[in-house]
Tab-separated table of C-alpha atoms in Angstrom:
chain	number	residue	atom	x	y	z
A	1	UNK	CA	76.332	-35.124	-46.742
A	2	UNK	CA	75.320	-33.571	-50.025
A	3	UNK	CA	77.108	-30.610	-51.496
A	4	UNK	CA	75.747	-27.204	-50.422
A	5	UNK	CA	73.972	-28.577	-47.378
A	6	UNK	CA	74.309	-26.646	-44.134
A	7	UNK	CA	75.466	-28.231	-40.917
A	8	UNK	CA	73.206	-27.399	-37.995
A	9	UNK	CA	74.739	-27.902	-34.628
A	10	UNK	CA	72.620	-28.837	-31.599
A	11	UNK	CA	73.578	-25.560	-29.979
A	12	UNK	CA	72.103	-23.632	-32.903
A	13	UNK	CA	68.566	-25.090	-32.389
A	14	UNK	CA	66.025	-22.630	-30.970
A	15	UNK	CA	64.485	-23.634	-27.669
A	16	UNK	CA	61.072	-22.346	-26.604
A	17	UNK	CA	62.492	-19.841	-24.130
A	18	UNK	CA	64.631	-18.262	-26.824
A	19	UNK	CA	61.548	-17.881	-29.096
A	20	UNK	CA	59.551	-16.233	-26.381
A	21	UNK	CA	62.422	-13.918	-25.607
A	22	UNK	CA	62.654	-13.022	-29.282
A	23	UNK	CA	58.972	-12.004	-29.262
A	24	UNK	CA	59.617	-9.439	-26.571
A	25	UNK	CA	58.034	-8.829	-23.146
A	26	UNK	CA	54.571	-10.418	-22.615
A	27	UNK	CA	51.713	-8.864	-20.650
A	28	UNK	CA	51.074	-10.155	-17.144
A	29	UNK	CA	47.532	-11.602	-16.991
A	30	UNK	CA	47.457	-12.034	-13.226
A	31	UNK	CA	44.994	-9.610	-11.534
A	32	UNK	CA	46.344	-7.458	-8.768
A	33	UNK	CA	44.176	-6.973	-5.646
A	34	UNK	CA	43.429	-3.400	-6.711
A	35	UNK	CA	42.250	-4.331	-10.222
A	36	UNK	CA	40.141	-7.207	-8.880
A	37	UNK	CA	38.441	-4.827	-6.440
A	38	UNK	CA	37.731	-2.329	-9.212
A	39	UNK	CA	36.155	-5.026	-11.372
A	40	UNK	CA	34.010	-6.204	-8.438
A	41	UNK	CA	32.899	-2.637	-7.744
A	42	UNK	CA	32.063	-2.145	-11.417
A	43	UNK	CA	29.909	-5.290	-11.400
A	44	UNK	CA	28.145	-4.258	-8.195
A	45	UNK	CA	27.607	-0.755	-9.562
A	46	UNK	CA	26.166	-2.104	-12.805
A	47	UNK	CA	23.801	-4.390	-10.912
A	48	UNK	CA	22.728	-1.527	-8.638
A	49	UNK	CA	22.063	0.798	-11.560
A	50	UNK	CA	20.214	-1.972	-13.383
A	51	UNK	CA	18.067	-2.736	-10.342
A	52	UNK	CA	17.327	0.964	-9.836
A	53	UNK	CA	16.319	1.317	-13.495
A	54	UNK	CA	14.138	-1.803	-13.324
A	55	UNK	CA	12.316	-0.487	-10.263
A	56	UNK	CA	11.755	2.826	-12.013
A	57	UNK	CA	10.301	1.026	-15.040
A	58	UNK	CA	8.078	-1.046	-12.729
A	59	UNK	CA	6.829	2.132	-11.079
A	60	UNK	CA	5.732	3.825	-14.290
A	61	UNK	CA	4.375	0.616	-15.826
A	62	UNK	CA	2.216	-0.111	-12.785
A	63	UNK	CA	0.950	3.441	-12.417
A	64	UNK	CA	0.450	4.478	-16.039
A	65	UNK	CA	0.389	1.397	-18.293
A	66	UNK	CA	-0.631	-1.970	-16.855
A	67	UNK	CA	-4.323	-2.568	-16.083
A	68	UNK	CA	-5.555	-3.898	-12.769
A	69	UNK	CA	-7.875	-6.819	-12.175
A	70	UNK	CA	-11.471	-6.282	-13.208
A	71	UNK	CA	-13.663	-5.784	-10.165
A	72	UNK	CA	-16.383	-7.825	-11.890
A	73	UNK	CA	-14.453	-11.043	-11.170
A	74	UNK	CA	-15.385	-10.673	-7.497
A	75	UNK	CA	-19.109	-11.111	-8.128
A	76	UNK	CA	-20.394	-7.849	-9.602
A	77	UNK	CA	-23.565	-7.975	-11.695
A	78	UNK	CA	-24.844	-4.620	-12.959
A	79	UNK	CA	-27.628	-6.238	-15.009
A	80	UNK	CA	-29.214	-8.153	-12.148
A	81	UNK	CA	-28.461	-7.059	-8.590
A	82	UNK	CA	-30.375	-10.079	-7.261
A	83	UNK	CA	-27.464	-12.196	-8.504
A	84	UNK	CA	-24.726	-9.781	-7.442
A	85	UNK	CA	-22.366	-10.294	-4.529
A	86	UNK	CA	-22.180	-7.879	-1.626
A	87	UNK	CA	-19.486	-5.386	-0.780
A	88	UNK	CA	-19.000	-4.589	2.904
A	89	UNK	CA	-17.567	-1.133	3.630
A	90	UNK	CA	-16.624	0.000	7.136
A	91	UNK	CA	-16.446	3.702	7.942
A	92	UNK	CA	-18.899	4.033	5.076
A	93	UNK	CA	-20.623	7.356	5.683
A	94	UNK	CA	-17.863	9.879	4.947
A	95	UNK	CA	-14.914	10.478	2.653
A	96	UNK	CA	-13.205	7.453	1.137
A	97	UNK	CA	-15.649	4.955	2.668
A	98	UNK	CA	-18.669	6.738	1.227
A	99	UNK	CA	-17.023	6.845	-2.203
A	100	UNK	CA	-16.192	3.139	-2.105
A	101	UNK	CA	-19.849	2.460	-1.326
A	102	UNK	CA	-21.123	4.628	-4.185
A	103	UNK	CA	-18.625	3.409	-6.780
A	104	UNK	CA	-18.855	-0.292	-5.911
A	105	UNK	CA	-22.638	-0.036	-6.268
A	106	UNK	CA	-22.168	1.457	-9.743
A	107	UNK	CA	-19.821	-1.441	-10.554
A	108	UNK	CA	-22.598	-3.921	-9.750
A	109	UNK	CA	-22.331	-4.828	-6.056
A	110	UNK	CA	-24.968	-4.711	-3.372
A	111	UNK	CA	-23.692	-2.691	-0.423
A	112	UNK	CA	-23.593	-3.264	3.326
A	113	UNK	CA	-22.723	0.023	5.012
A	114	UNK	CA	-21.080	-0.215	8.430
A	115	UNK	CA	-20.500	2.910	10.497
A	116	UNK	CA	-21.351	4.608	13.777
A	117	UNK	CA	-24.244	6.964	12.964
A	118	UNK	CA	-27.645	5.444	12.012
A	119	UNK	CA	-28.737	8.771	10.513
A	120	UNK	CA	-25.707	9.034	8.238
A	121	UNK	CA	-26.018	5.367	7.274
A	122	UNK	CA	-29.605	5.904	6.175
A	123	UNK	CA	-28.681	8.986	4.154
A	124	UNK	CA	-25.834	7.251	2.291
A	125	UNK	CA	-27.978	4.162	1.639
A	126	UNK	CA	-30.673	6.368	0.087
A	127	UNK	CA	-28.044	8.166	-2.008
A	128	UNK	CA	-26.727	4.841	-3.327
A	129	UNK	CA	-30.189	3.560	-4.228
A	130	UNK	CA	-30.907	6.714	-6.232
A	131	UNK	CA	-27.536	6.648	-8.013
A	132	UNK	CA	-27.678	2.897	-8.801
A	133	UNK	CA	-31.303	1.804	-9.348
A	134	UNK	CA	-31.900	-1.837	-8.419
A	135	UNK	CA	-29.046	-2.070	-5.941
A	136	UNK	CA	-29.740	-3.576	-2.536
A	137	UNK	CA	-28.391	-1.879	0.564
A	138	UNK	CA	-28.167	-2.849	4.201
A	139	UNK	CA	-26.868	-0.812	7.119
A	140	UNK	CA	-25.303	-1.766	10.424
A	141	UNK	CA	-24.591	0.824	13.108
A	142	UNK	CA	-21.586	-0.001	15.278
A	143	UNK	CA	-19.189	2.137	17.280
A	144	UNK	CA	-15.921	0.255	16.853
A	145	UNK	CA	-14.221	2.314	19.569
A	146	UNK	CA	-16.403	0.647	22.193
A	147	UNK	CA	-15.471	-2.932	21.322
A	148	UNK	CA	-19.008	-3.856	22.378
A	149	UNK	CA	-19.796	-7.579	22.070
A	150	UNK	CA	-23.512	-7.028	21.433
A	151	UNK	CA	-22.770	-4.687	18.556
A	152	UNK	CA	-20.346	-7.205	17.051
A	153	UNK	CA	-22.965	-9.950	17.429
A	154	UNK	CA	-25.454	-7.754	15.582
A	155	UNK	CA	-22.971	-7.246	12.746
A	156	UNK	CA	-22.233	-10.960	12.558
A	157	UNK	CA	-25.960	-11.716	12.350
A	158	UNK	CA	-26.344	-9.257	9.446
A	159	UNK	CA	-23.374	-10.775	7.605
A	160	UNK	CA	-24.461	-14.384	8.073
A	161	UNK	CA	-26.532	-14.935	4.932
A	162	UNK	CA	-24.758	-12.548	2.550
A	163	UNK	CA	-22.629	-13.652	-0.410
A	164	UNK	CA	-19.763	-11.235	0.173
A	165	UNK	CA	-17.306	-10.620	-2.651
A	166	UNK	CA	-15.560	-7.465	-1.415
A	167	UNK	CA	-14.496	-6.233	2.015
A	168	UNK	CA	-13.212	-2.675	2.390
A	169	UNK	CA	-11.622	-2.166	5.805
A	170	UNK	CA	-11.784	1.611	5.679
A	171	UNK	CA	-12.649	2.589	9.249
A	172	UNK	CA	-9.826	4.409	10.987
A	173	UNK	CA	-8.892	6.991	13.573
A	174	UNK	CA	-5.847	9.210	14.032
A	175	UNK	CA	-4.766	11.572	16.814
A	176	UNK	CA	-6.795	14.747	17.191
A	177	UNK	CA	-3.579	16.737	16.708
A	178	UNK	CA	0.076	15.631	16.574
A	179	UNK	CA	1.311	14.830	20.068
A	180	UNK	CA	4.356	13.241	21.675
A	181	UNK	CA	3.668	9.706	22.852
A	182	UNK	CA	4.480	10.595	26.474
A	183	UNK	CA	1.685	13.190	26.388
A	184	UNK	CA	-0.924	11.127	24.520
A	185	UNK	CA	-4.192	10.575	26.372
A	186	UNK	CA	-4.793	6.916	27.230
A	187	UNK	CA	-8.333	7.052	25.866
A	188	UNK	CA	-7.052	8.289	22.511
A	189	UNK	CA	-4.440	5.518	22.346
A	190	UNK	CA	-7.013	2.860	23.193
A	191	UNK	CA	-9.501	4.179	20.624
A	192	UNK	CA	-6.855	4.125	17.885
A	193	UNK	CA	-5.904	0.512	18.610
A	194	UNK	CA	-9.523	-0.605	19.017
A	195	UNK	CA	-10.580	0.969	15.715
A	196	UNK	CA	-7.468	0.596	13.536
A	197	UNK	CA	-6.419	-2.880	14.656
A	198	UNK	CA	-8.946	-4.910	16.628
A	199	UNK	CA	-12.049	-3.971	14.629
A	200	UNK	CA	-10.331	-4.857	11.360
A	201	UNK	CA	-9.235	-8.233	12.714
A	202	UNK	CA	-12.701	-9.038	14.035
A	203	UNK	CA	-14.652	-7.965	10.948
A	204	UNK	CA	-12.213	-9.746	8.632
A	205	UNK	CA	-12.439	-12.910	10.725
A	206	UNK	CA	-16.226	-12.856	10.295
A	207	UNK	CA	-16.093	-12.512	6.503
A	208	UNK	CA	-12.967	-14.232	5.162
A	209	UNK	CA	-13.814	-17.892	6.005
A	210	UNK	CA	-16.804	-17.792	3.622
A	211	UNK	CA	-14.613	-16.196	0.923
A	212	UNK	CA	-12.186	-19.100	1.331
A	213	UNK	CA	-15.022	-21.580	0.853
A	214	UNK	CA	-16.175	-19.805	-2.324
A	215	UNK	CA	-12.584	-19.415	-3.602
A	216	UNK	CA	-13.240	-15.775	-4.452
A	217	UNK	CA	-12.876	-12.419	-2.769
A	218	UNK	CA	-11.235	-9.012	-2.542
A	219	UNK	CA	-9.978	-7.499	0.719
A	220	UNK	CA	-8.874	-3.852	0.647
A	221	UNK	CA	-7.231	-2.442	3.777
A	222	UNK	CA	-6.804	1.326	4.038
A	223	UNK	CA	-3.208	1.944	5.022
A	224	UNK	CA	-1.193	5.110	5.459
A	225	UNK	CA	2.232	6.517	4.663
A	226	UNK	CA	2.552	6.879	8.448
A	227	UNK	CA	2.872	3.112	8.623
A	228	UNK	CA	5.686	3.039	6.074
A	229	UNK	CA	7.600	6.203	6.966
A	230	UNK	CA	7.213	6.074	10.738
A	231	UNK	CA	5.765	9.391	11.871
A	232	UNK	CA	6.899	10.984	15.145
A	233	UNK	CA	4.123	12.742	17.095
A	234	UNK	CA	1.654	10.269	15.549
A	235	UNK	CA	3.378	7.278	17.124
A	236	UNK	CA	0.336	5.205	18.096
A	237	UNK	CA	-1.447	5.846	14.803
A	238	UNK	CA	1.731	5.082	12.834
A	239	UNK	CA	2.202	1.867	14.796
A	240	UNK	CA	-1.359	0.757	14.065
A	241	UNK	CA	-0.851	1.313	10.339
A	242	UNK	CA	2.512	-0.477	10.395
A	243	UNK	CA	0.708	-3.436	11.958
A	244	UNK	CA	-1.889	-3.307	9.194
A	245	UNK	CA	0.844	-3.352	6.533
A	246	UNK	CA	2.522	-6.436	8.016
A	247	UNK	CA	-0.784	-8.207	8.621
A	248	UNK	CA	-1.970	-7.533	5.064
A	249	UNK	CA	1.163	-9.113	3.594
A	250	UNK	CA	0.825	-12.214	5.772
A	251	UNK	CA	-2.901	-12.465	5.027
A	252	UNK	CA	-2.337	-11.977	1.304
A	253	UNK	CA	0.070	-14.890	1.113
A	254	UNK	CA	-2.266	-17.121	3.131
A	255	UNK	CA	-5.268	-16.333	0.929
A	256	UNK	CA	-3.502	-16.331	-2.448
A	257	UNK	CA	-4.070	-20.079	-2.777
A	258	UNK	CA	-7.800	-19.533	-2.261
A	259	UNK	CA	-8.013	-17.053	-5.166
A	260	UNK	CA	-8.565	-14.116	-2.800
A	261	UNK	CA	-6.875	-10.797	-3.530
A	262	UNK	CA	-5.603	-8.804	-0.553
A	263	UNK	CA	-4.216	-5.300	-0.938
A	264	UNK	CA	-3.045	-2.723	1.564
A	265	UNK	CA	-3.776	0.696	0.065
A	266	UNK	CA	-0.823	2.865	1.041
A	267	UNK	CA	-2.389	6.310	1.191
A	268	UNK	CA	-0.973	9.799	1.591
A	269	UNK	CA	-3.225	12.826	2.036
A	270	UNK	CA	-6.750	12.708	0.575
A	271	UNK	CA	-9.347	15.436	1.030
A	272	UNK	CA	-11.268	14.239	4.114
A	273	UNK	CA	-12.306	15.058	7.661
A	274	UNK	CA	-9.493	12.911	9.068
A	275	UNK	CA	-6.747	14.583	7.034
A	276	UNK	CA	-8.294	18.025	7.670
A	277	UNK	CA	-7.339	18.920	4.083
A	278	UNK	CA	-10.084	20.752	2.200
A	279	UNK	CA	-8.505	21.562	-1.183
A	280	UNK	CA	-7.504	18.965	-3.763
A	281	UNK	CA	-4.383	19.049	-5.939
A	282	UNK	CA	-2.221	16.720	-7.998
A	283	UNK	CA	-0.777	15.436	-4.711
A	284	UNK	CA	-4.043	15.407	-2.761
A	285	UNK	CA	-6.973	13.808	-4.607
A	286	UNK	CA	-10.625	13.976	-3.682
A	287	UNK	CA	-12.164	10.753	-2.338
A	288	UNK	CA	-13.915	10.249	-5.680
A	289	UNK	CA	-10.651	10.519	-7.623
A	290	UNK	CA	-8.790	8.285	-5.204
A	291	UNK	CA	-11.372	5.474	-5.129
A	292	UNK	CA	-11.724	5.546	-8.916
A	293	UNK	CA	-7.958	5.032	-9.240
A	294	UNK	CA	-8.000	2.206	-6.692
A	295	UNK	CA	-10.697	0.317	-8.591
A	296	UNK	CA	-8.760	0.680	-11.863
A	297	UNK	CA	-5.538	-0.726	-10.415
A	298	UNK	CA	-6.574	-3.670	-8.234
A	299	UNK	CA	-3.652	-6.054	-7.866
A	300	UNK	CA	-1.035	-3.564	-9.086
A	301	UNK	CA	1.709	-2.302	-6.771
A	302	UNK	CA	1.852	1.248	-8.106
A	303	UNK	CA	4.500	2.992	-6.039
A	304	UNK	CA	4.871	0.072	-3.613
A	305	UNK	CA	7.496	-1.608	-5.804
A	306	UNK	CA	8.850	-4.757	-4.197
A	307	UNK	CA	6.217	-4.893	-1.414
A	308	UNK	CA	3.802	-7.796	-1.982
A	309	UNK	CA	0.081	-7.288	-1.390
A	310	UNK	CA	0.583	-3.528	-1.158
A	311	UNK	CA	-0.549	-0.806	-3.545
A	312	UNK	CA	0.099	2.919	-3.756
A	313	UNK	CA	-2.340	3.676	-6.580
A	314	UNK	CA	-2.548	7.477	-6.792
A	315	UNK	CA	0.218	8.614	-9.225
A	316	UNK	CA	1.793	11.360	-7.099
A	317	UNK	CA	1.550	9.215	-3.972
A	318	UNK	CA	3.234	6.423	-5.927
A	319	UNK	CA	6.195	8.592	-6.884
A	320	UNK	CA	6.659	9.788	-3.294
A	321	UNK	CA	6.382	6.212	-2.002
A	322	UNK	CA	9.014	5.020	-4.483
A	323	UNK	CA	11.358	7.862	-3.554
A	324	UNK	CA	11.028	7.254	0.182
A	325	UNK	CA	11.750	3.557	-0.321
A	326	UNK	CA	14.729	3.805	-2.685
A	327	UNK	CA	16.252	7.296	-2.515
A	328	UNK	CA	15.607	9.280	0.651
A	329	UNK	CA	17.538	8.351	3.821
A	330	UNK	CA	15.330	7.052	6.636
A	331	UNK	CA	17.008	9.213	9.304
A	332	UNK	CA	16.344	12.344	7.233
A	333	UNK	CA	12.701	11.312	6.738
A	334	UNK	CA	12.200	10.863	10.479
A	335	UNK	CA	13.655	14.300	11.176
A	336	UNK	CA	11.608	15.900	8.391
A	337	UNK	CA	8.316	14.346	9.503
A	338	UNK	CA	8.977	15.320	13.122
A	339	UNK	CA	9.474	18.964	12.132
A	340	UNK	CA	6.385	18.797	9.917
A	341	UNK	CA	4.161	17.383	12.679
A	342	UNK	CA	5.536	19.811	15.273
A	343	UNK	CA	4.577	22.715	12.992
A	344	UNK	CA	1.080	21.260	12.487
A	345	UNK	CA	0.667	20.967	16.261
A	346	UNK	CA	1.661	24.606	16.819
A	347	UNK	CA	-0.842	25.794	14.190
A	348	UNK	CA	-3.612	23.666	15.697
A	349	UNK	CA	-2.964	25.017	19.191
A	350	UNK	CA	-2.952	28.633	17.930
A	351	UNK	CA	-6.194	28.021	16.041
A	352	UNK	CA	-7.859	26.529	19.123
A	353	UNK	CA	-6.689	29.463	21.258
A	354	UNK	CA	-8.159	31.967	18.783
A	355	UNK	CA	-11.452	30.061	18.742
A	356	UNK	CA	-11.647	30.216	22.539
A	357	UNK	CA	-10.948	33.968	22.565
A	358	UNK	CA	-13.578	34.683	19.922
A	359	UNK	CA	-16.284	32.604	21.629
């Protein structure tokens, strides 16, 4: 041993435990059940907020930014109507149906008008031919409420040789006034189902097979908020529109592979005879405004975020649709719509009573 060297005994050597102890107390990295739950809740909350924000972005992008499909891809030809495809519009003589007929003609389609009144059909056909020189029009009178086989055979004969690019299933019927289901007249119930469900199935079945063969087509089905937010005192009508929403989604997925676009148009109030609204506003467009917006946004969801083959194209309708789907409680909506329809019924009954007294 050299001079000045230090003797180190075995007992003086530091062991790992002594070093750790010298460093002081160490934090415990094990998660307690409470902290793990808080982290999980934070993750879920972040995902929920992110999803909510994404849906909000989708809403405004679809309504205000992103363009829809060009209607010309479905066979329009404004330069030469002899080469243009046909658009078939049911319920074509009033309101939204009339506007679809006029505006699709201006876009370059020949028009087959289908409705109940021969006189009104002739008047709208003449109006279209004046507004869109060169367009071809055909008319077919049919009362869909009757479900008459001869009338359907006549329609099928008219459709047989037409190159149809667009089908607008616009025909529809609601209750005369809001009414509890238990008090609804059987004839009214049957008419609603015959017009809103069976006629749409039968007309679509006549037209869609040829669209599949041509690998091209557009099918627009006029829906209603009553089919999304189930409406008490309009139970049969609401049920018919809920059917149309489900059927449109199934049909859209079936026809997607054949290059056919299907869209349920989820519609709130529009100025029309059916809605009984006479004054337009930001919330309630005229038929001309509504149809123009539809044709600009084909293939976009608008307010129907997350619902395939469904569109709520009018901006204020879109915002209400989005709110009812993602914010407002369903039980509250049912109660609110019941109170709303009950008030409408009372006003309608008072109005009818006054009319009887004054006559």
